[in-house]
mmCIF file of C-alpha atoms in Angstrom:
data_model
loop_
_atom_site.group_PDB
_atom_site.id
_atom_site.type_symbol
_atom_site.label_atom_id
_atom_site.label_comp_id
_atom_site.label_asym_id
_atom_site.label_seq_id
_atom_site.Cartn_x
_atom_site.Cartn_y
_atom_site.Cartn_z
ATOM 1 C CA UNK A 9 55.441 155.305 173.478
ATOM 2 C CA UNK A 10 54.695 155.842 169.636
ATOM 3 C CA UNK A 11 53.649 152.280 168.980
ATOM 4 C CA UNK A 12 51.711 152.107 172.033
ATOM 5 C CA UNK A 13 49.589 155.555 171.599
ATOM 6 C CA UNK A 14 49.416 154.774 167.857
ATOM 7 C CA UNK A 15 47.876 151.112 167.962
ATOM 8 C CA UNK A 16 45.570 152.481 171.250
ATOM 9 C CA UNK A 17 44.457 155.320 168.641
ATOM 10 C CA UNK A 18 43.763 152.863 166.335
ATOM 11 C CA UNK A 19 41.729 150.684 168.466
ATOM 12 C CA UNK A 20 39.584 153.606 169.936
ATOM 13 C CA UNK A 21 39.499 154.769 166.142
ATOM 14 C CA UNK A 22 37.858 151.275 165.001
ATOM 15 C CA UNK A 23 35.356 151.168 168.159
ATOM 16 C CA UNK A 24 34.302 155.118 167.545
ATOM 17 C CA UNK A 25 33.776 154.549 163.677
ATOM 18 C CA UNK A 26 31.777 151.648 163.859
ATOM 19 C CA UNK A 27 29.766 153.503 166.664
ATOM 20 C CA UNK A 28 29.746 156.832 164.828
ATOM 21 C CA UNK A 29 28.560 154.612 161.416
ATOM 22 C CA UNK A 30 26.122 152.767 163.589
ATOM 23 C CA UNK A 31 24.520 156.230 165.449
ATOM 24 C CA UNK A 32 24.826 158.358 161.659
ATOM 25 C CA UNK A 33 22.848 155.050 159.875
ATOM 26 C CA UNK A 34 19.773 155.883 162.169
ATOM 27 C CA UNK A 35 20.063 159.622 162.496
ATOM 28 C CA UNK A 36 22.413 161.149 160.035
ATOM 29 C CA UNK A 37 22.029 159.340 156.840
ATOM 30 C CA UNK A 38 18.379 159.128 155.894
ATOM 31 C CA UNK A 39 18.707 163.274 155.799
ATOM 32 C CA UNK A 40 22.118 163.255 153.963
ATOM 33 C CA UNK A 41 20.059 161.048 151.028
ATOM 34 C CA UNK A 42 16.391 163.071 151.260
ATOM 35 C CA UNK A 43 18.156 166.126 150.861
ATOM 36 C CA UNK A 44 20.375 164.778 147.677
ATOM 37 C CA UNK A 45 16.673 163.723 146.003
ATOM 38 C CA UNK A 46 16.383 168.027 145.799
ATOM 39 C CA UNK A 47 19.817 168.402 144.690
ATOM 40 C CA UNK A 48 20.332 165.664 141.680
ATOM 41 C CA UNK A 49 16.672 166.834 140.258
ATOM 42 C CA UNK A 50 17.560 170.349 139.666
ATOM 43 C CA UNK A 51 13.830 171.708 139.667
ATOM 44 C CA UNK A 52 11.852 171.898 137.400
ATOM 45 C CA UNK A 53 14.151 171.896 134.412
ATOM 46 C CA UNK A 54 15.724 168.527 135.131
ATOM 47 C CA UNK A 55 11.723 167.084 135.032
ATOM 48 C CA UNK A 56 11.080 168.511 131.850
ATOM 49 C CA UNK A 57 13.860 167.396 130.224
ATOM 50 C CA UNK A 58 14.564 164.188 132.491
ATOM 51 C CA UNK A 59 16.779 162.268 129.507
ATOM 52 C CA UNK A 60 18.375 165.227 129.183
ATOM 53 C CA UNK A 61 22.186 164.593 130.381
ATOM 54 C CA UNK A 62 23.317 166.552 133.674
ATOM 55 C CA UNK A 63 25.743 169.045 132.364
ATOM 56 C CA UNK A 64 25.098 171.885 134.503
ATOM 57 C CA UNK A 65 28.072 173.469 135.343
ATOM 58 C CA UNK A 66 27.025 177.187 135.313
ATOM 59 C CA UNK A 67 24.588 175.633 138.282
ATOM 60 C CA UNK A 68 25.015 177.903 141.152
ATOM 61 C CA UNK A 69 25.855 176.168 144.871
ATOM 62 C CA UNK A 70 26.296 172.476 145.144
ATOM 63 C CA UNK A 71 27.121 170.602 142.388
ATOM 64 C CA UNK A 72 29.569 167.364 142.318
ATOM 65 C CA UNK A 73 31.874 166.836 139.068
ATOM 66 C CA UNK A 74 29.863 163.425 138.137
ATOM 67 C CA UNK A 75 32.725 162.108 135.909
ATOM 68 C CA UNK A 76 34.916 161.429 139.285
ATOM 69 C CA UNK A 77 34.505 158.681 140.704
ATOM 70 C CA UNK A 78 32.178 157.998 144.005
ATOM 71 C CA UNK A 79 30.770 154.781 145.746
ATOM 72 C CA UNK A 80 27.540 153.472 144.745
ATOM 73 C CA UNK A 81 24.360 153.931 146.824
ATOM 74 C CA UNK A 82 23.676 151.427 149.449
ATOM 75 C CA UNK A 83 26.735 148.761 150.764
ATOM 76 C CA UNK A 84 29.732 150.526 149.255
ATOM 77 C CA UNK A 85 28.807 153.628 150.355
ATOM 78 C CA UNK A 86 28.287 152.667 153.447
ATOM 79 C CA UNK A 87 31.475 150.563 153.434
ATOM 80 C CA UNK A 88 33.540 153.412 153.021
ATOM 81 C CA UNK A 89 31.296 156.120 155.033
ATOM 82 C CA UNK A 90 32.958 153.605 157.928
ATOM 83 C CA UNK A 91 36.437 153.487 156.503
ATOM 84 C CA UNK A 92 36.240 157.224 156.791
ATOM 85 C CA UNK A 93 34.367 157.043 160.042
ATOM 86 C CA UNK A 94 37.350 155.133 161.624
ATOM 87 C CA UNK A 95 40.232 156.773 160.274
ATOM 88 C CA UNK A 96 38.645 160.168 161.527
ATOM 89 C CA UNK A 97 38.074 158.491 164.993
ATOM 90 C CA UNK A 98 41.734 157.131 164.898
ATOM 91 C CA UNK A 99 43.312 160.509 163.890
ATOM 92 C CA UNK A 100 41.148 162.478 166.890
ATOM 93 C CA UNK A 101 41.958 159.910 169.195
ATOM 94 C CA UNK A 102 45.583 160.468 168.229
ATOM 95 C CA UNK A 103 45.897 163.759 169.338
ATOM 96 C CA UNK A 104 43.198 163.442 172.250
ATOM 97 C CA UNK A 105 45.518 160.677 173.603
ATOM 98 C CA UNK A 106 48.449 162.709 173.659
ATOM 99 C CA UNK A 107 46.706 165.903 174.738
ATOM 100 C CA UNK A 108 45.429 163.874 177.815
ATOM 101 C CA UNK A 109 48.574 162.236 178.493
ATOM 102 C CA UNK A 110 50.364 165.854 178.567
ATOM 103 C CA UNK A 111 47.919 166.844 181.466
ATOM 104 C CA UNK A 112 48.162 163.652 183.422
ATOM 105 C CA UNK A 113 51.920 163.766 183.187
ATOM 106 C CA UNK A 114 51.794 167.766 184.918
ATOM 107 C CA UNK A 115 49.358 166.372 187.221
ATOM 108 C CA UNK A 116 46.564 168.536 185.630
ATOM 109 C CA UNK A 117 44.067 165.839 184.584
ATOM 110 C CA UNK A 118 43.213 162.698 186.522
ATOM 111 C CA UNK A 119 42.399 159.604 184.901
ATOM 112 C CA UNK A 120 38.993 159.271 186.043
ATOM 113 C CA UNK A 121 36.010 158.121 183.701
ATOM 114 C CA UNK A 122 34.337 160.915 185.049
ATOM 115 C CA UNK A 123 37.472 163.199 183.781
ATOM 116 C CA UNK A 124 37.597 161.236 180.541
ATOM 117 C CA UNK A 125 33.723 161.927 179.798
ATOM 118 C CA UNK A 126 34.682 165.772 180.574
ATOM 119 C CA UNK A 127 37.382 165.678 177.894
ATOM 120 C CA UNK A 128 35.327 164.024 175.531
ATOM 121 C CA UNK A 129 32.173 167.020 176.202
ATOM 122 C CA UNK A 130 35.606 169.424 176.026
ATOM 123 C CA UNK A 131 36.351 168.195 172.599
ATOM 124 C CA UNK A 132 32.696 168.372 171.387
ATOM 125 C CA UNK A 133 33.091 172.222 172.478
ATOM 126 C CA UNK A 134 36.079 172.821 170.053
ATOM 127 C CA UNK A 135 35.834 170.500 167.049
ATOM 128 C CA UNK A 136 31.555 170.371 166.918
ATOM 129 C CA UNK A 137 29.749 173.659 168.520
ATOM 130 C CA UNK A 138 32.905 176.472 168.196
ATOM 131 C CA UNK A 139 32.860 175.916 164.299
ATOM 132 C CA UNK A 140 29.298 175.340 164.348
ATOM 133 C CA UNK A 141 28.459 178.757 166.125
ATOM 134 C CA UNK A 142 30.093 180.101 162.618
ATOM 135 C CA UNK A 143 29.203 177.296 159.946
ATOM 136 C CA UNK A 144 25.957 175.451 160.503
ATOM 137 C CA UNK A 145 25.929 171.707 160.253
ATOM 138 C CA UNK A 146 25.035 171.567 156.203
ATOM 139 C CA UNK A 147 23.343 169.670 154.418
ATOM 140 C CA UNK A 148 23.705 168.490 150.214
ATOM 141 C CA UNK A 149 22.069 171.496 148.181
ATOM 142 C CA UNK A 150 23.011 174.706 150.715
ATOM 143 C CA UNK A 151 24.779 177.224 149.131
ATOM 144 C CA UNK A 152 27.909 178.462 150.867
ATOM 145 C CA UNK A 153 31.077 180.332 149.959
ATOM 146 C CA UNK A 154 34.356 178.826 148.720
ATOM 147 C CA UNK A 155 35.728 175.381 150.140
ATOM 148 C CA UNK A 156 38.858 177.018 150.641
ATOM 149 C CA UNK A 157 37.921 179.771 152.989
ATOM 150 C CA UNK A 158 35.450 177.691 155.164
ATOM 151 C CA UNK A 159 37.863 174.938 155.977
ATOM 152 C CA UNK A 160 40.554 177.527 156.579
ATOM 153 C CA UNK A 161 38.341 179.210 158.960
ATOM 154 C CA UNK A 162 37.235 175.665 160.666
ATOM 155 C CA UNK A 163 40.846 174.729 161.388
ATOM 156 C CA UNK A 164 41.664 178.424 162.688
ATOM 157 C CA UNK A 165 38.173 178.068 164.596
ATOM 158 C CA UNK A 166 38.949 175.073 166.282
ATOM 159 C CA UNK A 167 42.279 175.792 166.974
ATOM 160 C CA UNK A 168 41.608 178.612 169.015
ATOM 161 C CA UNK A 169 38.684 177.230 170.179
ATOM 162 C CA UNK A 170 40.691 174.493 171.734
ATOM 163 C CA UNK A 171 43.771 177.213 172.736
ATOM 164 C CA UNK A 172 41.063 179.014 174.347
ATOM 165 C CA UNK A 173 39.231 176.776 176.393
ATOM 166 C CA UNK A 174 42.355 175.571 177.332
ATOM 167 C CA UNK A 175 43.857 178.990 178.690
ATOM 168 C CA UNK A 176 40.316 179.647 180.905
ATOM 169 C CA UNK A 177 40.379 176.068 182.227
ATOM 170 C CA UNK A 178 44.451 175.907 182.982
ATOM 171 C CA UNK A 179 45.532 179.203 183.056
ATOM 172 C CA UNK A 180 45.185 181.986 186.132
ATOM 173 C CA UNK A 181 44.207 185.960 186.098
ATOM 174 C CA UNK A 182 45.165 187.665 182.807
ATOM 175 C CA UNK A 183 45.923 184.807 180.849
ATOM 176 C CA UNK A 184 41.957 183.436 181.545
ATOM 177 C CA UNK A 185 41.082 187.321 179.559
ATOM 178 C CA UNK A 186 43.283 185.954 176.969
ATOM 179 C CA UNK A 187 41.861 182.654 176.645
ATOM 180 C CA UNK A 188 38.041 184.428 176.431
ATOM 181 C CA UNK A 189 39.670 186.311 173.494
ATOM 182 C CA UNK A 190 40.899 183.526 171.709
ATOM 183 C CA UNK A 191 37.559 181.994 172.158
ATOM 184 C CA UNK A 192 35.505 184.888 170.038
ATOM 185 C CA UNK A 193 38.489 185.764 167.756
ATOM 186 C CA UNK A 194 37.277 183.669 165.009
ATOM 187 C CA UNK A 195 33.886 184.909 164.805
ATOM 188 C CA UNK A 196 34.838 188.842 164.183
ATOM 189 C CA UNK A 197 34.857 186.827 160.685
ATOM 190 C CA UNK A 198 32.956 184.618 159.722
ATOM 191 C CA UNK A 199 32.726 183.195 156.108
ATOM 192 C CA UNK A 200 29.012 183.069 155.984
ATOM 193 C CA UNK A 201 26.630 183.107 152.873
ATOM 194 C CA UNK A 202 25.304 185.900 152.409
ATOM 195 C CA UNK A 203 21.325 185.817 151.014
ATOM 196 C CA UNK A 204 19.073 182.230 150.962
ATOM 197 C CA UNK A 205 20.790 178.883 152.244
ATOM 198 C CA UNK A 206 18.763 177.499 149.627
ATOM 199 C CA UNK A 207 18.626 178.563 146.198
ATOM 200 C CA UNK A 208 15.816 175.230 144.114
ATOM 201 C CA UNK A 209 13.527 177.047 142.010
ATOM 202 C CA UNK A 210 10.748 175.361 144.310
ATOM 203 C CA UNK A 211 9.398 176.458 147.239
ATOM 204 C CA UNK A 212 8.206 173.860 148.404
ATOM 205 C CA UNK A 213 11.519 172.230 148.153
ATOM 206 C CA UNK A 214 13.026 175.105 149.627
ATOM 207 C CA UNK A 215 10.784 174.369 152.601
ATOM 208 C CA UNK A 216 11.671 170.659 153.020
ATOM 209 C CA UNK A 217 15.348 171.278 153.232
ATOM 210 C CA UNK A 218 14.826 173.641 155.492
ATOM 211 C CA UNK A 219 13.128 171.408 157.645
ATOM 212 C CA UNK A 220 15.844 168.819 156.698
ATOM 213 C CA UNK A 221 18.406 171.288 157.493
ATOM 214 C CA UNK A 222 17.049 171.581 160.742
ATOM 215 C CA UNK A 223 16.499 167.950 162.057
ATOM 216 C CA UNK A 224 19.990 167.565 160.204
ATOM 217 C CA UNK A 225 21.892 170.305 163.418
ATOM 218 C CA UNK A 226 19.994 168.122 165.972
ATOM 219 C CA UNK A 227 21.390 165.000 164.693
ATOM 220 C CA UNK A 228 24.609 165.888 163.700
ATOM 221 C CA UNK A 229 24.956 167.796 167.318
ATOM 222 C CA UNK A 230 23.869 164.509 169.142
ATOM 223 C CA UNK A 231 25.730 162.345 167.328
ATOM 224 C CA UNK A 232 28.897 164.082 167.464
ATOM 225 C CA UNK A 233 28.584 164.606 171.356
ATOM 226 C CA UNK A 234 27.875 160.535 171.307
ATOM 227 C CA UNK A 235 31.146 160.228 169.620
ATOM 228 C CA UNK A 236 33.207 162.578 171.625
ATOM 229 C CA UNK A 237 31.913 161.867 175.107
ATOM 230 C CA UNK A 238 32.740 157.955 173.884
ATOM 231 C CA UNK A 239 36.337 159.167 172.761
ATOM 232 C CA UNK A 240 37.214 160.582 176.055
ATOM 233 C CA UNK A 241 35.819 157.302 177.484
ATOM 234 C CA UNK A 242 37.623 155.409 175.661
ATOM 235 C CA UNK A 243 41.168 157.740 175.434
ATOM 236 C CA UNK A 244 41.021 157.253 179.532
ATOM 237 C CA UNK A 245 40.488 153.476 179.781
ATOM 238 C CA UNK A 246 43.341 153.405 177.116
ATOM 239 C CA UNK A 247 45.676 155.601 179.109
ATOM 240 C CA UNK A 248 44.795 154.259 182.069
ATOM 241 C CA UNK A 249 46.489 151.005 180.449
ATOM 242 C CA UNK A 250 49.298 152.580 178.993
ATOM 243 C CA UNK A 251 50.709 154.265 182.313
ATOM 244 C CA UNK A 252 49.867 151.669 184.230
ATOM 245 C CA UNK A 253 47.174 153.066 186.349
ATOM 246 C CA UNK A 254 44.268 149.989 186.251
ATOM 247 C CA UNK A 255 47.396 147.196 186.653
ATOM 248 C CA UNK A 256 48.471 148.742 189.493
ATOM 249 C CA UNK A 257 44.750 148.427 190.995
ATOM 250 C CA UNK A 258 44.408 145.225 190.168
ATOM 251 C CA UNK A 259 47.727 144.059 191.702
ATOM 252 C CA UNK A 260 46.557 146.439 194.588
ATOM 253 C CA UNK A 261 43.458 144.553 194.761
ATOM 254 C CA UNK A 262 44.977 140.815 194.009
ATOM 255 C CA UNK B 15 65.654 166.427 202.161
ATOM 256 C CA UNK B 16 62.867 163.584 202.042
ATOM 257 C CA UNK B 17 63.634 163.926 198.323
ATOM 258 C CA UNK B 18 65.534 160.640 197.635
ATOM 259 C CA UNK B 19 68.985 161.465 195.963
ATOM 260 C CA UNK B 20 69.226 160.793 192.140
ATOM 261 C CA UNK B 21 72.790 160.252 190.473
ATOM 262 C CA UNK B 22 73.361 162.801 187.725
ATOM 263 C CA UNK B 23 73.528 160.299 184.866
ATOM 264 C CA UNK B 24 69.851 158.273 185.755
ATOM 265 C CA UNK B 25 68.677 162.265 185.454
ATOM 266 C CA UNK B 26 70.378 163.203 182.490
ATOM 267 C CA UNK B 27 68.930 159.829 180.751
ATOM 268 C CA UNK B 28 65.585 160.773 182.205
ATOM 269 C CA UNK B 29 65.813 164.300 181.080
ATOM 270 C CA UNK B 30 66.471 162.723 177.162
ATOM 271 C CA UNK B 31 63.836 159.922 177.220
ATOM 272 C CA UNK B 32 61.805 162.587 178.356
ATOM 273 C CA UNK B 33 62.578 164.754 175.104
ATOM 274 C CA UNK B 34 62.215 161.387 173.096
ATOM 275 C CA UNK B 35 58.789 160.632 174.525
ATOM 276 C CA UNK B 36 58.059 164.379 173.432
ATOM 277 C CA UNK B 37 59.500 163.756 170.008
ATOM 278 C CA UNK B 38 57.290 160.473 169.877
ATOM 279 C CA UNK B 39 54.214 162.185 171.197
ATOM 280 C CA UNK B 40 54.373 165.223 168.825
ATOM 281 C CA UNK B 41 54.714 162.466 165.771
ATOM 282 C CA UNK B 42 51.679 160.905 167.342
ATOM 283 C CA UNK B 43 49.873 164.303 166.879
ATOM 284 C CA UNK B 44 51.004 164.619 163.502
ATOM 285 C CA UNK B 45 49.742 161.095 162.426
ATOM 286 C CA UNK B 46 46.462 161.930 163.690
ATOM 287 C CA UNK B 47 46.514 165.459 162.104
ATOM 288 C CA UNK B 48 47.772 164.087 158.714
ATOM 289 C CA UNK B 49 44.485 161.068 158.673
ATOM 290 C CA UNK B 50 42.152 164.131 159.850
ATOM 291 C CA UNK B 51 43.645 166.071 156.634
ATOM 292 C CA UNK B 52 42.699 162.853 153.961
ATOM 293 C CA UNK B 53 39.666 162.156 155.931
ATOM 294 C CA UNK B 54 38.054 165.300 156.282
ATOM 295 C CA UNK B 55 40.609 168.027 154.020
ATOM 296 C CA UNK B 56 41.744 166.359 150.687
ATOM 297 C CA UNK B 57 40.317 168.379 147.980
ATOM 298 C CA UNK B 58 40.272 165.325 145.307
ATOM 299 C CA UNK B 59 37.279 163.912 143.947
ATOM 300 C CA UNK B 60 37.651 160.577 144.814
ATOM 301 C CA UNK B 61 38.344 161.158 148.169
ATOM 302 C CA UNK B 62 35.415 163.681 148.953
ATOM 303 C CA UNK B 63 32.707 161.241 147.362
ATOM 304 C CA UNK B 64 34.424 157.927 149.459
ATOM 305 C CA UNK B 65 34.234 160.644 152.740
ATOM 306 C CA UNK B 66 31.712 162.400 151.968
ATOM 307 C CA UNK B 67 28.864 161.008 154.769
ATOM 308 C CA UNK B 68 31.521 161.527 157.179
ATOM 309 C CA UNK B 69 32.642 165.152 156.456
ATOM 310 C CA UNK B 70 29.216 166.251 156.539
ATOM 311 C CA UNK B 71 28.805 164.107 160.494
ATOM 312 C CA UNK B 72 31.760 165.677 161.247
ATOM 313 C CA UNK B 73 30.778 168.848 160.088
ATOM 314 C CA UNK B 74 34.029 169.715 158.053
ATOM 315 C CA UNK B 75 33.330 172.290 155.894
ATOM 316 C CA UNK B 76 32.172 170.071 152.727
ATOM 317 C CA UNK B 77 31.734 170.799 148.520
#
């Protein structure tokens, strides 16, 4: 059973990162980069002194250590924005596979393409719009509060999110209440910014991420429902193999 | 009494390859949870700048 859900993880992974790499080249991307133009020109003080070397540390928001290493621009960053883009897909399919297979095997979830593409718009709920609610989408140059805290608060957030929905889908009479409470736990705090997203001297820039920022939760938010609505797809098709379902049809049928 | 009858032993050894399949199945979940942790977690350099395109897709909480 481990061999066969890992290598049908890694399958759906390869097929939803090349899709997801595919769908964030037309939609996601081009904003990632226009909104890095306002964040490696620091304002005004990076065009006066433009040969001046990038040592801003003190710089408030954003800012990536530029001695570490990172792909270059273009084909290597896009060869490993799709190494990353798979090995996310494979570890969500992972756990997808064996959260569907759980149902199906207590008779809870059939496996349906029509149930698969409702797991999939499940899954968006939890890991996209529940932290999303809380944390925007961002994009390169807003300000935000420490790494640490956010990504705590994500995991809790979809957690929950995911306990939640489960409980008010699954689960009769009081333990539904619970489930609802689970759902809006994580926003009685919320590790938000306080004061503007965007802090370039500019306000013109200011404007144009803003905009960016905007067209950036539409495109994320499509693309990730893309992705998960494709990952329930696929998870079903795969477990459908796995236990058998589509060869007994087609001996059925032969 | 339509239920056909099972000898204890074929139950006992479905009762443990049904706790193995659970063993397997929760070190499926942790394979996926431990990729999702270097994909979209891993506070190093390196490994934010090679994921970075994709934690910001993903919306994982990024820099």
């Amino acid at each position: 059973m481990f061999r066969a859900l890992v290598l049908s993880a890694c399958l759906i992974g390869i097929v939803l990162g090349l899709a997801m790499t595919a769908m964030q080249a037309v939609g996601v991307t081009p904003i990632l980069l226009a909104a890095e133009q306002y964040e490696v020109s620091h304002g005004p003080q990076a065009v006066a002194g433009a040969h001046h070397d990038h040592g801003h540390a003190g710089q408030a928001g954003h800012h990536h250590d530029e001695t570490a290493w990172a792909p270059a621009d273009g084909t290597e960053r896009l060869f490993y924005t799709a190494v990353s883009n798979i090995l996310a897909g494979i570890g969500f399919a992972a756990i997808l596979l064996v959260v569907m297979n759980q149902l199906h095997e207590r008779g809870r979830l059939m496996m349906t393409a029509g149930r698969g593409l409702m797991m999939g718009g499940l899954c968006y709920l939890v890991v996209f719009v529940a932290p999303s609610l809380g944390l925007p989408p961002e994009i390169p140059g807003a300000a935000a509060t420490a790494l640490e805290s956010r990504q705590l608060w994500w995991l809790a957030t979809v957690i929950l999110a995911a306990a939640g929905l489960g409980l008010l889908i699954l689960a009769r009479g009081w333990q539904r209440g619970l489930g609802g409470l689970l759902l809006l736990a994580p926003y009685a705090w919320v590790p938000a910014h306080e004061g503007p997203l965007f802090s370039h001297p500019d306000p013109q820039a200011v404007a144009a991420l803003t905009e960016l920022h905007h067209s950036f939760i539409w495109a994320s938010g499509l693309t990730n429902l893309a992705f998960w609505l494709l990952a329930g797809l696929l998870s079903v098709i795969a477990l459908q193999r796995l236990t058998g379902i589509a060869q007994g049809h087609e001996e059925a049928r032969d | 009494m339509s239920a056909t009858p099972v000898s204890s032993s074929s139950r006992i050894s479905r009762s443990g390859s049904r706790i193995a399949s659970a063993y397997q199945q929760g070190a499926v979940v942790l394979f996926g949870a431990l990729i999702l942790y270097a994909v979209g977690f891993l506070p190093m350099n390196a490994a934010h700048n090679a994921a970075h395109d994709t934690r910001h897709s993903l919306v994982f909480p990024c820099h």
